[in-house]
PDB file of C-alpha atoms in Angstrom:
ATOM      1  CA  MET A  29      11.886  12.650   9.553  1.00 36.00           C
ATOM      2  CA  PHE A  30      10.797  12.474   5.906  1.00 41.00           C
ATOM      3  CA  PHE A  31       9.082   9.085   6.226  1.00 49.00           C
ATOM      4  CA  SER A  32       8.161   9.429   9.891  1.00 52.00           C
ATOM      5  CA  THR A  33       4.864   7.937  11.010  1.00 58.00           C
ATOM      6  CA  ASP A  34       4.427  10.657  13.630  1.00 62.00           C
ATOM      7  CA  PRO A  35       1.011  12.251  12.912  1.00 62.00           C
ATOM      8  CA  ASN A  36       2.196  15.492  14.528  1.00 68.00           C
ATOM      9  CA  GLN A  37       5.267  16.044  12.362  1.00 71.00           C
ATOM     10  CA  GLN A  38       5.593  19.279  10.420  1.00 74.00           C
ATOM     11  CA  GLY A  39       3.879  19.347   7.035  1.00 74.00           C
ATOM     12  CA  THR A  40       0.996  17.095   8.074  1.00 83.00           C
ATOM     13  CA  PHE A  41      -2.666  17.867   7.400  1.00 85.00           C
ATOM     14  CA  ARG A  42      -4.971  16.351  10.048  1.00 87.00           C
ATOM     15  CA  PHE A  43      -8.745  15.832  10.248  1.00 87.00           C
ATOM     16  CA  LYS A  44     -11.272  13.097  11.095  1.00 90.00           C
ATOM     17  CA  LEU A  45     -12.963  10.774   8.605  1.00 89.00           C
ATOM     18  CA  PHE A  46     -15.699   8.334   9.671  1.00 88.00           C
ATOM     19  CA  GLY A  47     -14.548   8.965  13.229  1.00 89.00           C
ATOM     20  CA  PHE A  48     -10.926   7.988  12.489  1.00 93.00           C
ATOM     21  CA  PRO A  49      -8.121  10.552  13.007  1.00 93.00           C
ATOM     22  CA  LEU A  50      -6.492  10.945   9.582  1.00 93.00           C
ATOM     23  CA  SER A  51      -3.021  12.435   9.022  1.00 92.00           C
ATOM     24  CA  ILE A  52      -1.718  13.221   5.522  1.00 93.00           C
ATOM     25  CA  HIS A  53       1.931  14.227   5.124  1.00 90.00           C
ATOM     26  CA  TRP A  54       2.874  16.326   2.096  1.00 90.00           C
ATOM     27  CA  SER A  55       5.378  13.649   0.965  1.00 89.00           C
ATOM     28  CA  PHE A  56       2.370  11.555  -0.138  1.00 89.00           C
ATOM     29  CA  LEU A  57       2.269  13.749  -3.273  1.00 89.00           C
ATOM     30  CA  ILE A  58       5.723  12.729  -4.534  1.00 88.00           C
ATOM     31  CA  LEU A  59       4.913   9.444  -6.306  1.00 85.00           C
ATOM     32  CA  PRO A  60       1.642  10.507  -8.006  1.00 88.00           C
ATOM     33  CA  ILE A  61       3.270  13.715  -9.245  1.00 88.00           C
ATOM     34  CA  LEU A  62       6.294  11.829 -10.611  1.00 85.00           C
ATOM     35  CA  TRP A  63       4.183   9.196 -12.354  1.00 82.00           C
ATOM     36  CA  GLY A  64       1.454  11.567 -13.545  1.00 81.00           C
ATOM     37  CA  SER A  65       3.955  14.014 -15.033  1.00 80.00           C
ATOM     38  CA  GLN A  66       5.123  11.341 -17.499  1.00 78.00           C
ATOM     39  CA  SER A  67       1.816  11.432 -19.393  1.00 71.00           C
ATOM     40  CA  GLY A  68       3.128  13.517 -22.298  1.00 69.00           C
ATOM     41  CA  PRO A  69       4.588  16.857 -23.438  1.00 73.00           C
ATOM     42  CA  ASP A  70       1.321  18.825 -23.353  1.00 75.00           C
ATOM     43  CA  PRO A  71       1.404  20.854 -20.089  1.00 79.00           C
ATOM     44  CA  ILE A  72      -2.402  20.988 -19.753  1.00 80.00           C
ATOM     45  CA  ASP A  73      -2.771  17.255 -20.323  1.00 80.00           C
ATOM     46  CA  GLN A  74       0.129  16.643 -17.946  1.00 83.00           C
ATOM     47  CA  THR A  75      -1.441  18.758 -15.192  1.00 88.00           C
ATOM     48  CA  ARG A  76      -4.781  16.976 -15.480  1.00 88.00           C
ATOM     49  CA  SER A  77      -3.029  13.623 -15.445  1.00 90.00           C
ATOM     50  CA  VAL A  78      -1.128  14.556 -12.281  1.00 92.00           C
ATOM     51  CA  LEU A  79      -4.410  15.512 -10.581  1.00 94.00           C
ATOM     52  CA  ILE A  80      -5.943  12.164 -11.573  1.00 94.00           C
ATOM     53  CA  TYR A  81      -2.932  10.307 -10.196  1.00 93.00           C
ATOM     54  CA  ILE A  82      -3.140  12.236  -6.916  1.00 94.00           C
ATOM     55  CA  ILE A  83      -6.873  11.485  -6.564  1.00 95.00           C
ATOM     56  CA  VAL A  84      -6.453   7.784  -7.430  1.00 95.00           C
ATOM     57  CA  PHE A  85      -3.467   7.338  -5.105  1.00 94.00           C
ATOM     58  CA  PHE A  86      -5.315   9.044  -2.262  1.00 94.00           C
ATOM     59  CA  ILE A  87      -8.528   7.025  -2.719  1.00 95.00           C
ATOM     60  CA  SER A  88      -6.592   3.760  -3.084  1.00 95.00           C
ATOM     61  CA  ILE A  89      -4.345   4.244  -0.048  1.00 94.00           C
ATOM     62  CA  LEU A  90      -7.182   5.588   2.077  1.00 95.00           C
ATOM     63  CA  GLY A  91      -9.480   2.710   1.087  1.00 95.00           C
ATOM     64  CA  HIS A  92      -6.805   0.157   1.952  1.00 95.00           C
ATOM     65  CA  GLU A  93      -6.143   1.703   5.361  1.00 95.00           C
ATOM     66  CA  LEU A  94      -9.866   2.132   6.050  1.00 95.00           C
ATOM     67  CA  GLY A  95     -10.182  -1.632   5.614  1.00 95.00           C
ATOM     68  CA  HIS A  96      -7.663  -2.130   8.411  1.00 96.00           C
ATOM     69  CA  ALA A  97      -9.187   0.630  10.565  1.00 95.00           C
ATOM     70  CA  LEU A  98     -12.756  -0.680  10.263  1.00 95.00           C
ATOM     71  CA  ALA A  99     -11.545  -4.168  11.216  1.00 95.00           C
ATOM     72  CA  TYR A 100      -9.761  -2.688  14.237  1.00 95.00           C
ATOM     73  CA  ARG A 101     -12.968  -0.922  15.237  1.00 94.00           C
ATOM     74  CA  SER A 102     -15.041  -4.105  14.875  1.00 93.00           C
ATOM     75  CA  PHE A 103     -12.829  -5.725  17.520  1.00 93.00           C
ATOM     76  CA  GLY A 104     -13.008  -2.802  19.924  1.00 91.00           C
ATOM     77  CA  GLY A 105      -9.875  -0.967  18.802  1.00 90.00           C
ATOM     78  CA  SER A 106      -9.538   2.771  18.248  1.00 89.00           C
ATOM     79  CA  ALA A 107      -7.554   3.227  15.046  1.00 92.00           C
ATOM     80  CA  GLN A 108      -5.889   6.194  13.381  1.00 93.00           C
ATOM     81  CA  ILE A 109      -4.732   6.430   9.757  1.00 94.00           C
ATOM     82  CA  MET A 110      -1.523   7.999   8.456  1.00 92.00           C
ATOM     83  CA  ILE A 111      -0.753   8.607   4.766  1.00 92.00           C
ATOM     84  CA  HIS A 112       2.794   9.472   3.698  1.00 87.00           C
ATOM     85  CA  ALA A 113       5.352   9.013   0.910  1.00 82.00           C
ATOM     86  CA  MET A 114       5.653   5.243   1.322  1.00 73.00           C
ATOM     87  CA  GLY A 115       1.871   4.680   1.320  1.00 83.00           C
ATOM     88  CA  GLY A 116      -0.009   4.577   4.584  1.00 88.00           C
ATOM     89  CA  MET A 117      -0.703   2.704   7.764  1.00 90.00           C
ATOM     90  CA  ALA A 118      -3.509   2.189  10.249  1.00 92.00           C
ATOM     91  CA  VAL A 119      -2.528   1.742  13.893  1.00 90.00           C
ATOM     92  CA  SER A 120      -4.557   0.984  16.972  1.00 90.00           C
ATOM     93  CA  HIS A 121      -3.981   0.425  20.665  1.00 83.00           C
ATOM     94  CA  GLY A 122      -5.355  -2.687  22.234  1.00 80.00           C
ATOM     95  CA  SER A 123      -4.853  -6.416  22.459  1.00 87.00           C
ATOM     96  CA  PHE A 124      -6.043  -8.699  19.645  1.00 91.00           C
ATOM     97  CA  ASN A 125      -5.945 -12.470  19.368  1.00 92.00           C
ATOM     98  CA  ARG A 126      -4.425 -14.378  16.450  1.00 92.00           C
ATOM     99  CA  LYS A 127      -7.684 -14.757  14.522  1.00 94.00           C
ATOM    100  CA  GLN A 128      -8.486 -11.060  14.908  1.00 95.00           C
ATOM    101  CA  LYS A 129      -4.986 -10.087  13.744  1.00 94.00           C
ATOM    102  CA  ILE A 130      -5.405 -12.229  10.618  1.00 95.00           C
ATOM    103  CA  ILE A 131      -8.747 -10.553   9.837  1.00 96.00           C
ATOM    104  CA  ILE A 132      -7.394  -7.052  10.520  1.00 95.00           C
ATOM    105  CA  THR A 133      -4.334  -7.609   8.323  1.00 95.00           C
ATOM    106  CA  SER A 134      -6.374  -9.151   5.488  1.00 95.00           C
ATOM    107  CA  ALA A 135      -9.015  -6.402   5.552  1.00 95.00           C
ATOM    108  CA  GLY A 136      -6.803  -3.786   3.876  1.00 94.00           C
ATOM    109  CA  PRO A 137      -5.922  -5.750   0.705  1.00 95.00           C
ATOM    110  CA  LEU A 138      -9.477  -7.131   0.478  1.00 95.00           C
ATOM    111  CA  PHE A 139     -10.945  -3.616   0.691  1.00 95.00           C
ATOM    112  CA  GLY A 140      -8.557  -2.452  -2.045  1.00 95.00           C
ATOM    113  CA  LEU A 141      -9.374  -5.475  -4.192  1.00 95.00           C
ATOM    114  CA  ALA A 142     -13.088  -4.733  -3.813  1.00 95.00           C
ATOM    115  CA  MET A 143     -12.549  -1.146  -5.005  1.00 95.00           C
ATOM    116  CA  GLY A 144     -10.627  -2.394  -8.036  1.00 95.00           C
ATOM    117  CA  ILE A 145     -13.316  -4.948  -8.917  1.00 94.00           C
ATOM    118  CA  ILE A 146     -16.084  -2.331  -8.601  1.00 93.00           C
ATOM    119  CA  CYS A 147     -14.211  -0.060 -11.020  1.00 92.00           C
ATOM    120  CA  LEU A 148     -13.649  -3.034 -13.332  1.00 90.00           C
ATOM    121  CA  LEU A 149     -17.387  -3.738 -13.374  1.00 89.00           C
ATOM    122  CA  PHE A 150     -18.083  -0.080 -14.202  1.00 86.00           C
ATOM    123  CA  ALA A 151     -15.596  -0.320 -17.065  1.00 84.00           C
ATOM    124  CA  MET A 152     -17.211  -3.532 -18.355  1.00 83.00           C
ATOM    125  CA  PHE A 153     -20.797  -2.282 -18.289  1.00 82.00           C
ATOM    126  CA  LEU A 154     -20.171   1.285 -19.438  1.00 79.00           C
ATOM    127  CA  ASP A 155     -19.072   2.346 -22.900  1.00 71.00           C
ATOM    128  CA  LEU A 156     -15.463   3.401 -22.275  1.00 65.00           C
ATOM    129  CA  GLY A 157     -15.214   4.716 -25.810  1.00 69.00           C
ATOM    130  CA  SER A 158     -17.856   7.343 -25.103  1.00 71.00           C
ATOM    131  CA  MET A 159     -16.197   8.488 -21.876  1.00 73.00           C
ATOM    132  CA  SER A 160     -13.877  11.424 -21.612  1.00 80.00           C
ATOM    133  CA  LYS A 161     -10.190  10.592 -21.772  1.00 83.00           C
ATOM    134  CA  TYR A 162      -9.685  11.570 -18.145  1.00 84.00           C
ATOM    135  CA  LEU A 163     -12.603   9.558 -16.743  1.00 87.00           C
ATOM    136  CA  ARG A 164     -11.307   6.546 -18.656  1.00 88.00           C
ATOM    137  CA  GLN A 165      -7.821   7.177 -17.270  1.00 88.00           C
ATOM    138  CA  PHE A 166      -9.249   7.409 -13.747  1.00 92.00           C
ATOM    139  CA  LEU A 167     -11.069   4.061 -14.032  1.00 92.00           C
ATOM    140  CA  GLU A 168      -8.140   2.276 -15.658  1.00 91.00           C
ATOM    141  CA  LEU A 169      -5.732   3.534 -12.999  1.00 92.00           C
ATOM    142  CA  MET A 170      -8.110   2.597 -10.170  1.00 94.00           C
ATOM    143  CA  ILE A 171      -8.393  -0.935 -11.577  1.00 94.00           C
ATOM    144  CA  LEU A 172      -4.659  -1.342 -12.138  1.00 91.00           C
ATOM    145  CA  LEU A 173      -3.500   0.166  -8.864  1.00 91.00           C
ATOM    146  CA  ASN A 174      -6.003  -1.509  -6.551  1.00 94.00           C
ATOM    147  CA  ILE A 175      -6.074  -5.015  -8.022  1.00 93.00           C
ATOM    148  CA  LEU A 176      -2.329  -5.330  -8.652  1.00 89.00           C
ATOM    149  CA  TRP A 177      -1.329  -3.653  -5.391  1.00 89.00           C
ATOM    150  CA  SER A 178      -3.729  -5.811  -3.371  1.00 92.00           C
ATOM    151  CA  PHE A 179      -2.170  -9.011  -4.736  1.00 92.00           C
ATOM    152  CA  PHE A 180       1.359  -7.604  -4.424  1.00 91.00           C
ATOM    153  CA  ASN A 181       0.712  -6.549  -0.835  1.00 92.00           C
ATOM    154  CA  LEU A 182      -0.240 -10.134   0.057  1.00 94.00           C
ATOM    155  CA  LEU A 183       3.217 -11.463  -0.854  1.00 94.00           C
ATOM    156  CA  PRO A 184       4.909 -12.911   2.270  1.00 95.00           C
ATOM    157  CA  ILE A 185       7.417 -10.057   2.457  1.00 95.00           C
ATOM    158  CA  ILE A 186       8.018  -7.941   5.558  1.00 91.00           C
ATOM    159  CA  PRO A 187       6.620  -5.273   6.112  1.00 89.00           C
ATOM    160  CA  LEU A 188       3.853  -5.944   3.548  1.00 93.00           C
ATOM    161  CA  ASP A 189       0.527  -7.264   4.814  1.00 94.00           C
ATOM    162  CA  GLY A 190       1.448 -10.686   3.452  1.00 95.00           C
ATOM    163  CA  GLY A 191       4.572 -10.745   5.613  1.00 94.00           C
ATOM    164  CA  GLN A 192       2.520  -9.833   8.671  1.00 93.00           C
ATOM    165  CA  LEU A 193      -0.073 -12.484   7.787  1.00 94.00           C
ATOM    166  CA  LEU A 194       2.656 -15.113   7.587  1.00 94.00           C
ATOM    167  CA  GLY A 195       3.728 -14.128  11.090  1.00 93.00           C
ATOM    168  CA  HIS A 196       0.185 -14.441  12.455  1.00 93.00           C
ATOM    169  CA  ILE A 197      -0.326 -17.803  10.725  1.00 92.00           C
ATOM    170  CA  MET A 198       2.952 -19.099  12.180  1.00 89.00           C
ATOM    171  CA  HIS A 199       1.980 -17.843  15.659  1.00 84.00           C
ATOM    172  CA  GLU A 200       4.836 -15.299  15.394  1.00 83.00           C
ATOM    173  CA  ARG A 201       7.328 -18.191  15.564  1.00 87.00           C
ATOM    174  CA  LYS A 202      10.485 -18.810  13.511  1.00 90.00           C
ATOM    175  CA  PRO A 203      11.171 -15.140  12.642  1.00 89.00           C
ATOM    176  CA  ALA A 204      14.429 -16.056  10.899  1.00 91.00           C
ATOM    177  CA  LEU A 205      12.559 -18.387   8.541  1.00 92.00           C
ATOM    178  CA  ARG A 206       9.943 -15.719   7.862  1.00 93.00           C
ATOM    179  CA  GLY A 207      12.689 -13.248   6.986  1.00 93.00           C
ATOM    180  CA  LYS A 208      14.284 -15.711   4.565  1.00 94.00           C
ATOM    181  CA  ILE A 209      10.924 -16.464   2.937  1.00 95.00           C
ATOM    182  CA  GLY A 210      10.347 -12.741   2.495  1.00 95.00           C
ATOM    183  CA  GLY A 211      13.846 -12.189   1.114  1.00 95.00           C
ATOM    184  CA  PHE A 212      13.669 -14.972  -1.472  1.00 95.00           C
ATOM    185  CA  THR A 213      10.124 -13.962  -2.487  1.00 96.00           C
ATOM    186  CA  ALA A 214      11.266 -10.361  -3.002  1.00 96.00           C
ATOM    187  CA  ILE A 215      14.201 -11.521  -5.145  1.00 96.00           C
ATOM    188  CA  VAL A 216      11.996 -13.703  -7.372  1.00 96.00           C
ATOM    189  CA  PHE A 217       9.396 -10.989  -7.978  1.00 94.00           C
ATOM    190  CA  GLY A 218      12.075  -8.293  -8.253  1.00 94.00           C
ATOM    191  CA  LEU A 219      13.773 -10.256 -11.063  1.00 95.00           C
ATOM    192  CA  LEU A 220      10.385 -10.726 -12.734  1.00 93.00           C
ATOM    193  CA  LEU A 221       9.706  -6.972 -12.646  1.00 91.00           C
ATOM    194  CA  PHE A 222      13.225  -6.253 -13.923  1.00 93.00           C
ATOM    195  CA  LYS A 223      12.646  -8.618 -16.855  1.00 92.00           C
ATOM    196  CA  LEU A 224       9.357  -6.811 -17.570  1.00 89.00           C
ATOM    197  CA  ASN A 225      11.293  -3.512 -17.478  1.00 89.00           C
ATOM    198  CA  TYR A 226       9.577  -2.203 -14.327  1.00 85.00           C
ATOM    199  CA  ILE A 227      12.854  -0.912 -12.931  1.00 87.00           C
ATOM    200  CA  PHE A 228      11.400   1.161 -10.100  1.00 82.00           C
ATOM    201  CA  GLY A 229       9.415  -1.795  -8.757  1.00 84.00           C
ATOM    202  CA  ALA A 230      12.465  -4.059  -9.074  1.00 91.00           C
ATOM    203  CA  ILE A 231      14.542  -1.593  -7.043  1.00 92.00           C
ATOM    204  CA  ILE A 232      11.906  -1.492  -4.295  1.00 89.00           C
ATOM    205  CA  LEU A 233      11.782  -5.297  -4.150  1.00 93.00           C
ATOM    206  CA  GLY A 234      15.568  -5.435  -4.077  1.00 94.00           C
ATOM    207  CA  TYR A 235      15.551  -3.125  -1.064  1.00 94.00           C
ATOM    208  CA  LEU A 236      12.844  -5.242   0.611  1.00 94.00           C
ATOM    209  CA  ALA A 237      14.888  -8.394  -0.043  1.00 95.00           C
ATOM    210  CA  TYR A 238      17.859  -6.796   1.713  1.00 95.00           C
ATOM    211  CA  GLN A 239      15.684  -5.734   4.663  1.00 93.00           C
ATOM    212  CA  ASN A 240      14.139  -9.210   4.992  1.00 95.00           C
ATOM    213  CA  PHE A 241      17.485 -11.021   4.939  1.00 94.00           C
ATOM    214  CA  LYS A 242      18.805  -8.480   7.434  1.00 93.00           C
ATOM    215  CA  ALA A 243      15.791  -9.151   9.702  1.00 91.00           C
ATOM    216  CA  ALA A 244      16.397 -12.909   9.352  1.00 92.00           C
ATOM    217  CA  ASP A 245      20.007 -12.437  10.435  1.00 90.00           C
ATOM    218  CA  ARG A 246      18.951 -10.366  13.454  1.00 89.00           C
ATOM    219  CA  ALA A 247      16.418 -13.047  14.407  1.00 87.00           C
ATOM    220  CA  ARG A 248      19.087 -15.753  14.101  1.00 85.00           C
ATOM    221  CA  ARG A 249      21.231 -13.777  16.553  1.00 83.00           C
ATOM    222  CA  GLY A 250      18.309 -13.372  18.946  1.00 77.00           C
ATOM    223  CA  TYR A 251      16.991  -9.947  17.842  1.00 65.00           C
ATOM    224  CA  TRP A 252      13.858  -9.214  15.790  1.00 56.00           C
TER     225      TRP A 252
END
């Protein structure tokens, strides 16, 4: 499947990083290529911009998932990381208590936020005007993607980290309520993005709202 999380699916590049099995599916390239190709009419500038987007997306997603994976490892888990078109995920076998689950889930956004802040500090203390256009673009994109995505990912929407955190905090109880919270949150932020003319983000949040309300309905009928 196109968005399958199977690390052995066709079109996947596999290797180990810091002892973690890492799988990268070719579909990961879709979003950075689409966004990077909108940089302008100059084909050379466009190509360089696409490469920067690919590098920034890869570093950002990998850093986020490494946060989860390192937290898994600290509690005795053996994690693997998968990167694909919809972002990435870190999975691990083992049993973890509620406190450990909260730490593991929080570690990804916190790791991403730390990367964004580090790049922000570089931008503040270095003379951006004297930098090359592409280095400046790299730093600005790293700041924007990591800081904004980290906060966005903490929204209480399933399957974002914030939605999982809400479940851990509520002891995995009241799944129907959690689904409704996620659905209404997605609608509010989706309307905000639509008003700001971020149509793609609004569409994604609209889809997440539908999925959360659907999950709430399943939970109400006894399925989750």
